[in-house]
Short mmCIF file of C-alpha atoms in Angstrom, two decimals:
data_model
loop_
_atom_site.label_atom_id
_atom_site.label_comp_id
_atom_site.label_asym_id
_atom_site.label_seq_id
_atom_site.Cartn_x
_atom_site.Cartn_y
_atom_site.Cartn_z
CA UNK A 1436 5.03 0.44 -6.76
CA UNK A 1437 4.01 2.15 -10.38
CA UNK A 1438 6.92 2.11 -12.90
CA UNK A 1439 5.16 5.99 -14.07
CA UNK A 1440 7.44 6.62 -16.95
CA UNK A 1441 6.81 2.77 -18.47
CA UNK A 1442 2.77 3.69 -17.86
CA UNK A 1443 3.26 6.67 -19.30
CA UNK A 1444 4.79 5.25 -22.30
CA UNK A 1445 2.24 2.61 -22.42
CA UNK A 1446 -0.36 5.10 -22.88
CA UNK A 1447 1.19 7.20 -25.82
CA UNK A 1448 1.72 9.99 -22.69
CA UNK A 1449 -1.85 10.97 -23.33
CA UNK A 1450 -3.61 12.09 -19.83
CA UNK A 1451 -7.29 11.01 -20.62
CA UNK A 1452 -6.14 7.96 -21.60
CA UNK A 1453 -4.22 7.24 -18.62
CA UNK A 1454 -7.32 8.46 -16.54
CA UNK A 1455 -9.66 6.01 -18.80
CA UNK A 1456 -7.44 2.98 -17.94
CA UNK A 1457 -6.77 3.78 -14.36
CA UNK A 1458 -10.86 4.75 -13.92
CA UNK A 1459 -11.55 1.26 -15.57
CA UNK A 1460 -9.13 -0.86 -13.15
CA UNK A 1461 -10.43 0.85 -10.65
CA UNK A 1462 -14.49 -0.07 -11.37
CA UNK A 1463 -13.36 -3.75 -12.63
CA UNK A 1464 -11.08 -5.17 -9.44
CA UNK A 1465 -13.46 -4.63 -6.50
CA UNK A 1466 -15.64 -6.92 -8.29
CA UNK A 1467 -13.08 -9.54 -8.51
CA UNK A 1468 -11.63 -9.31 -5.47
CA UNK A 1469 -15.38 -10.55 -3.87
CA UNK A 1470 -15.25 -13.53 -6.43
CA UNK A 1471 -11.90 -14.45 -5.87
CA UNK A 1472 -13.24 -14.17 -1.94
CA UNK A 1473 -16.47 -16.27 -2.95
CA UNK A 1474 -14.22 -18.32 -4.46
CA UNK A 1475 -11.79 -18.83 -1.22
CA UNK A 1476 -15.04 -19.42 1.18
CA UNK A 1477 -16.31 -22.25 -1.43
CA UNK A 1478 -12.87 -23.75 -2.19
CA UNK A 1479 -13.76 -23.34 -6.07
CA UNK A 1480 -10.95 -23.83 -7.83
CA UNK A 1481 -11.79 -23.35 -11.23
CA UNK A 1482 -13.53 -19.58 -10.41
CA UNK A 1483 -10.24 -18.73 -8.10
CA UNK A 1484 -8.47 -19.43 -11.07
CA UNK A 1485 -10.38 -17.31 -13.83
CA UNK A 1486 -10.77 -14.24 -11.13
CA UNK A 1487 -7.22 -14.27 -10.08
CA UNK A 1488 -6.28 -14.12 -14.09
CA UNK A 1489 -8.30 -11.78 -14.75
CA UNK A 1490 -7.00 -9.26 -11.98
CA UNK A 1491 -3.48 -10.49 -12.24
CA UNK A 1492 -3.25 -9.52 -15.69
CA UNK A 1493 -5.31 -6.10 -14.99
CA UNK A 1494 -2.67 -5.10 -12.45
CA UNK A 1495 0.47 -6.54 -14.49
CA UNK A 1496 -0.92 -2.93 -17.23
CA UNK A 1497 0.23 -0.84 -14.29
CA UNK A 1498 3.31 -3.19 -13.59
CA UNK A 1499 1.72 -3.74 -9.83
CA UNK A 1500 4.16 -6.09 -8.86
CA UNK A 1501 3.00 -6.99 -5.16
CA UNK A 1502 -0.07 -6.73 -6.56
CA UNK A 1503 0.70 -9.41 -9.30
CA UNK A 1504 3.10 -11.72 -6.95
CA UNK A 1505 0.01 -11.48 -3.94
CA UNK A 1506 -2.70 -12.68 -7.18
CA UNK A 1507 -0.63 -15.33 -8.21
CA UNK A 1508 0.39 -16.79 -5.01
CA UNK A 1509 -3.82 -16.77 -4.28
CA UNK A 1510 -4.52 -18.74 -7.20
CA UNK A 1511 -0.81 -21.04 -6.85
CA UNK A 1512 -2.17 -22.23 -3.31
CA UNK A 1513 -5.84 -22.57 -4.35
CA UNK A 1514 -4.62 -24.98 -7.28
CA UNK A 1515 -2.77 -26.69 -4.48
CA UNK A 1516 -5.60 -26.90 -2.01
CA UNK A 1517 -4.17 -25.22 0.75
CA UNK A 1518 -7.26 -22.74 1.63
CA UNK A 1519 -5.62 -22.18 5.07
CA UNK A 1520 -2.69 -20.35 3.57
CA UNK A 1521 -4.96 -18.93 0.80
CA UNK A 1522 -6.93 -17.11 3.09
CA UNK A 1523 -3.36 -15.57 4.73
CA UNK A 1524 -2.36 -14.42 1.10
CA UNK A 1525 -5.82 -13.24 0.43
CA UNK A 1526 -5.09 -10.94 3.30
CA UNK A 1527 -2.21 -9.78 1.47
CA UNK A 1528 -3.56 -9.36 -1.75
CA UNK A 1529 -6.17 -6.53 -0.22
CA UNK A 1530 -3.60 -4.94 1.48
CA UNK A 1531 -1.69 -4.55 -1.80
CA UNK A 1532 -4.87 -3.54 -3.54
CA UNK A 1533 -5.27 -1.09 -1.00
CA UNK A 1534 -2.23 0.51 -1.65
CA UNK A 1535 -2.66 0.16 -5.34
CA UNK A 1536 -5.72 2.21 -5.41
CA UNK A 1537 -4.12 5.20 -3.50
CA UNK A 1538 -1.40 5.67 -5.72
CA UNK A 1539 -3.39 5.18 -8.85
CA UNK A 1540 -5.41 7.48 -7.51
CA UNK A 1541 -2.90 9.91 -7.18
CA UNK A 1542 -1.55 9.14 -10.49
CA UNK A 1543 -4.62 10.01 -12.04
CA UNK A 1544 -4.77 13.44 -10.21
CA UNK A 1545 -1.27 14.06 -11.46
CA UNK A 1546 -1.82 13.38 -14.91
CA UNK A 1547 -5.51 15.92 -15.44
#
């Protein structure tokens, strides 16, 4: 799921760094993830939208692409109306997140 060496390069190679930025996703998408859910439950539009940004472009740093496609296809469908779906690819999106976490967690063992 990571693309290590692009991170890596991202980050000038420099650990703490890395750690900083992986520490920081990891405090910051919890929180979106229960507005994007508010946002599912109440049909908002316009906060689905700004959350799923937000946390699309957070992931698209570590080049999380299931993460990215699972965001994207939340907020595509919300935009669309179909909350019925939305909630399926919600799902999907915490799943994704899930496995996220782990391996940036992992990352950020391997690189201190």
């Amino acid at each position: 799921m990571l693309d290590k060496p692009l991170i890596w390069q991202r980050v000038g190679n420099k650990p703490l760094l890395l750690q900083k930025i992986i520490q920081q996703f990891l405090d910051f998408y919890p929180g979106q993830v229960r507005v994007i859910e508010e946002a599912v439950v109440n049909h908002d539009e316009e906060t689905l939208h700004r959350a799923s940004h937000r946390l699309r472009g957070a992931a698209a740093n570590f080049e999380a692409e299931a993460v990215v496609q699972s965001v994207a296809a939340v907020e595509s469908l919300g935009r669309q109306g179909d909350w019925e779906t939305v909630l399926t690819k919600f799902e999907e999106l915490t799943i994704n997140l899930a496995e996220l976490r782990e391996e940036l967690v992992a990352f950020s063992s391997e690189a201190g």
